[in-house]
CSV table of C-alpha atoms in Angstrom, one decimal:
chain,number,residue,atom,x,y,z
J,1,UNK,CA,9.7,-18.9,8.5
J,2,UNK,CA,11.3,-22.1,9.7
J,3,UNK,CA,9.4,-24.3,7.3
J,4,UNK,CA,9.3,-21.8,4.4
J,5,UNK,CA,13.0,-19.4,4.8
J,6,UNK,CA,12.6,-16.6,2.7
J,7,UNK,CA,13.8,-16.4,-0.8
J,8,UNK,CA,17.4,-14.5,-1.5
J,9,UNK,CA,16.5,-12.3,-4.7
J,10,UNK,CA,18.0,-9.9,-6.9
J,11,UNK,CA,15.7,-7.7,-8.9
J,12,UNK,CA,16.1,-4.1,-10.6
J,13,UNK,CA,15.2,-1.3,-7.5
J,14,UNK,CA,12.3,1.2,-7.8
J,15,UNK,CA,11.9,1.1,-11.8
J,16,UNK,CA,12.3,-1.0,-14.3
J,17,UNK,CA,16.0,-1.6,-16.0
J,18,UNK,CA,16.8,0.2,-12.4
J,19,UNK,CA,19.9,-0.7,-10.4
J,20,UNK,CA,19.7,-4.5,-9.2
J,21,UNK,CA,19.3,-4.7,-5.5
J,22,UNK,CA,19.3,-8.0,-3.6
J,23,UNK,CA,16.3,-8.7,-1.5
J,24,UNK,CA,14.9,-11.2,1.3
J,25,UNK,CA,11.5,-12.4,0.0
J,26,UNK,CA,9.0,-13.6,2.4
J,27,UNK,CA,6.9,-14.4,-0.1
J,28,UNK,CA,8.4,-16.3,-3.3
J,29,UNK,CA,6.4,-17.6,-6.7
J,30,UNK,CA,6.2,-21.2,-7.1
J,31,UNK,CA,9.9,-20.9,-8.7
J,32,UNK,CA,11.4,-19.7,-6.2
J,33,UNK,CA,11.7,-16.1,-7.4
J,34,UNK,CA,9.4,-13.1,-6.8
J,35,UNK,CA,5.7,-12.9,-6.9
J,36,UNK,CA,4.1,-11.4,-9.7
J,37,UNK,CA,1.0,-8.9,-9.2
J,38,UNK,CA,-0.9,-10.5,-12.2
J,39,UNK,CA,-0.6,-14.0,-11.7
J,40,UNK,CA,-1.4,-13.5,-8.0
J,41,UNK,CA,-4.1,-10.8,-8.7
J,42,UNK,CA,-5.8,-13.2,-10.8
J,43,UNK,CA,-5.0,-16.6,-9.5
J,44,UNK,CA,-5.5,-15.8,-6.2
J,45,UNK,CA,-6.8,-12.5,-4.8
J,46,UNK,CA,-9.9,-12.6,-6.9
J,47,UNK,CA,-11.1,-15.9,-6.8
J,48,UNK,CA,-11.3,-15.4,-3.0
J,49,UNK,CA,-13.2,-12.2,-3.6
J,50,UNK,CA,-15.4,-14.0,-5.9
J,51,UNK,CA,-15.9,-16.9,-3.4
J,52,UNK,CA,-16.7,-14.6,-0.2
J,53,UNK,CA,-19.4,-12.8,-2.5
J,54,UNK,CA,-17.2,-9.1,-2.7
J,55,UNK,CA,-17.4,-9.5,-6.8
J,56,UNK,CA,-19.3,-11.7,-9.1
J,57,UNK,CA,-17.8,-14.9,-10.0
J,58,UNK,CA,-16.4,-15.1,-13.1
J,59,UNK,CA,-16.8,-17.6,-16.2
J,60,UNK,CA,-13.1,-18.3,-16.7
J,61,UNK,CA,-9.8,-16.7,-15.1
J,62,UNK,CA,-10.9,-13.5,-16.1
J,63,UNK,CA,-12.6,-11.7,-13.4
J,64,UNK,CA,-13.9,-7.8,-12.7
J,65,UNK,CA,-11.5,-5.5,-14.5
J,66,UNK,CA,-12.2,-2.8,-12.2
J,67,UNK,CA,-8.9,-1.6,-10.1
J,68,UNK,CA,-10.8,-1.3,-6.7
J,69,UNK,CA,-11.7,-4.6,-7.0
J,70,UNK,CA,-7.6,-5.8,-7.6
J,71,UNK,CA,-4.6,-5.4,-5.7
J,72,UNK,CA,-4.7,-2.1,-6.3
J,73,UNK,CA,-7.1,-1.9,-3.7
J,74,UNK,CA,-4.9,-3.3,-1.1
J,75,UNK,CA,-2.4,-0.5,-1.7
J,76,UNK,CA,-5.4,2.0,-1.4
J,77,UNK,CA,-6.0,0.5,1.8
J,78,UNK,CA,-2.1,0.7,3.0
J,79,UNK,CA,-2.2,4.4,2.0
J,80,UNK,CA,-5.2,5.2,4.4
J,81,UNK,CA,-4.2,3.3,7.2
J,82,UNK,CA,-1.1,5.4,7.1
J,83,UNK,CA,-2.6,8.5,6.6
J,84,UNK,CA,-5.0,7.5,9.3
J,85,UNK,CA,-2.4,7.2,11.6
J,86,UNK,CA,-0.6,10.7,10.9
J,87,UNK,CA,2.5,10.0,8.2
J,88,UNK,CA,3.1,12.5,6.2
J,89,UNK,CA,2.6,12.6,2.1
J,90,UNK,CA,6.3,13.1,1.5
J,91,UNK,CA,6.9,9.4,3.3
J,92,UNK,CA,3.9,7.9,1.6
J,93,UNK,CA,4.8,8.6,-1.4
J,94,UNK,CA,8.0,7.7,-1.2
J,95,UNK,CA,6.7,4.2,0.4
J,96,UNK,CA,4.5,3.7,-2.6
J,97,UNK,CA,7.2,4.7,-5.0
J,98,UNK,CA,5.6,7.9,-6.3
J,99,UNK,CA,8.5,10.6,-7.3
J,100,UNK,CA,5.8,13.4,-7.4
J,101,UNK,CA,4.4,13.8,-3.3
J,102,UNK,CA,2.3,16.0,-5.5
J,103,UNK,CA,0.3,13.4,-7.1
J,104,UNK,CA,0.4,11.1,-3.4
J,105,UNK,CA,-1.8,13.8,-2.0
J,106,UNK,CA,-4.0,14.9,-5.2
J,107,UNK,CA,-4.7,10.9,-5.5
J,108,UNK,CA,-5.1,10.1,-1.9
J,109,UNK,CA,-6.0,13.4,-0.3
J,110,UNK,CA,-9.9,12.8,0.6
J,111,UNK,CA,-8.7,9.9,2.6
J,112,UNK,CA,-7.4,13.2,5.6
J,113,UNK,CA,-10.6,14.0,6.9
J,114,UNK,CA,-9.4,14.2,10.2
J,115,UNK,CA,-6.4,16.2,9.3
J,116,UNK,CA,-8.4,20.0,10.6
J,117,UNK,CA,-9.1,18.0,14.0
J,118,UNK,CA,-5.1,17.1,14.1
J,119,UNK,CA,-3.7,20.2,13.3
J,120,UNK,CA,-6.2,22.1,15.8
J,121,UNK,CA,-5.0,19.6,18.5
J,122,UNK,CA,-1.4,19.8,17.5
J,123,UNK,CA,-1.8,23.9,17.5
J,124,UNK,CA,-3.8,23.7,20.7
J,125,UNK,CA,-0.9,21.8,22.4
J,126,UNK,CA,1.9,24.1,21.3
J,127,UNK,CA,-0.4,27.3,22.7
J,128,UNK,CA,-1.2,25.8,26.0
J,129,UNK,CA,0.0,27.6,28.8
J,130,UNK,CA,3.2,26.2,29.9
J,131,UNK,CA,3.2,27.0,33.6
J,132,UNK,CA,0.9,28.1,36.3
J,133,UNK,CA,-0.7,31.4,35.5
J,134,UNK,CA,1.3,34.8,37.2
């Protein structure tokens, strides 16, 4: 952070034409201002798919149109690690900006298998027996 101090921005908050909220970027565009998903989704992210061999390389700029193989993927892959780890769909989908938690766990809901095993172990703990038997 030293050699690259993040970026002071002010950008419309949660939707677009929404109220504008001043931000610390860690990450910046080459101007200086935020970092848009298309030109880094294509620029960037897929090229180095391409080059490790994940998708095929493309002829020009234009690589595989198919969202799991975008950024989108790396939001898919934030959502399961914290459904992995126990949060709950009303904080994911307020963390991925969804207004709906209805469509947070129709969208991401086969990513809870373990989520019987949890709530047998979280029912198991609350019915133990709380002090030597009488």
């Amino acid at each position: 952070m030293k050699l690259f101090p993040p970026v002071e921005v002010t950008l419309p908050w949660m939707r677009k034409g929404g109220p504008p909220v001043t931000k610390l970027l860690l990450f910046s565009g080459p101007k200086g201002g935020h970092v848009w998903r298309t030109s880094l989704n294509e620029d960037h992210w897929k090229p180095a798919l391409s080059k490790v061999g994940v998708i095929p390389k493309a002829k020009s700029r234009e690589h595989v149109a198919a969202r799991e193989h975008g950024m989108h993927a790396l939001r898919h892959f934030y959502a399961s690690i914290l459904l992995d780890a126990g949060e709950s769909i009303k904080a994911l989908a307020e963390y991925l900006g969804h207004s709906d938690p209805g469509l947070t766990l129709r969208v991401y809901a086969h990513l809870m298998p373990t989520s019987r095993d949890r709530a047998r172990q979280a029912l198991g703990w609350a019915l133990r027996p709380q002090g030597p038997p009488l």
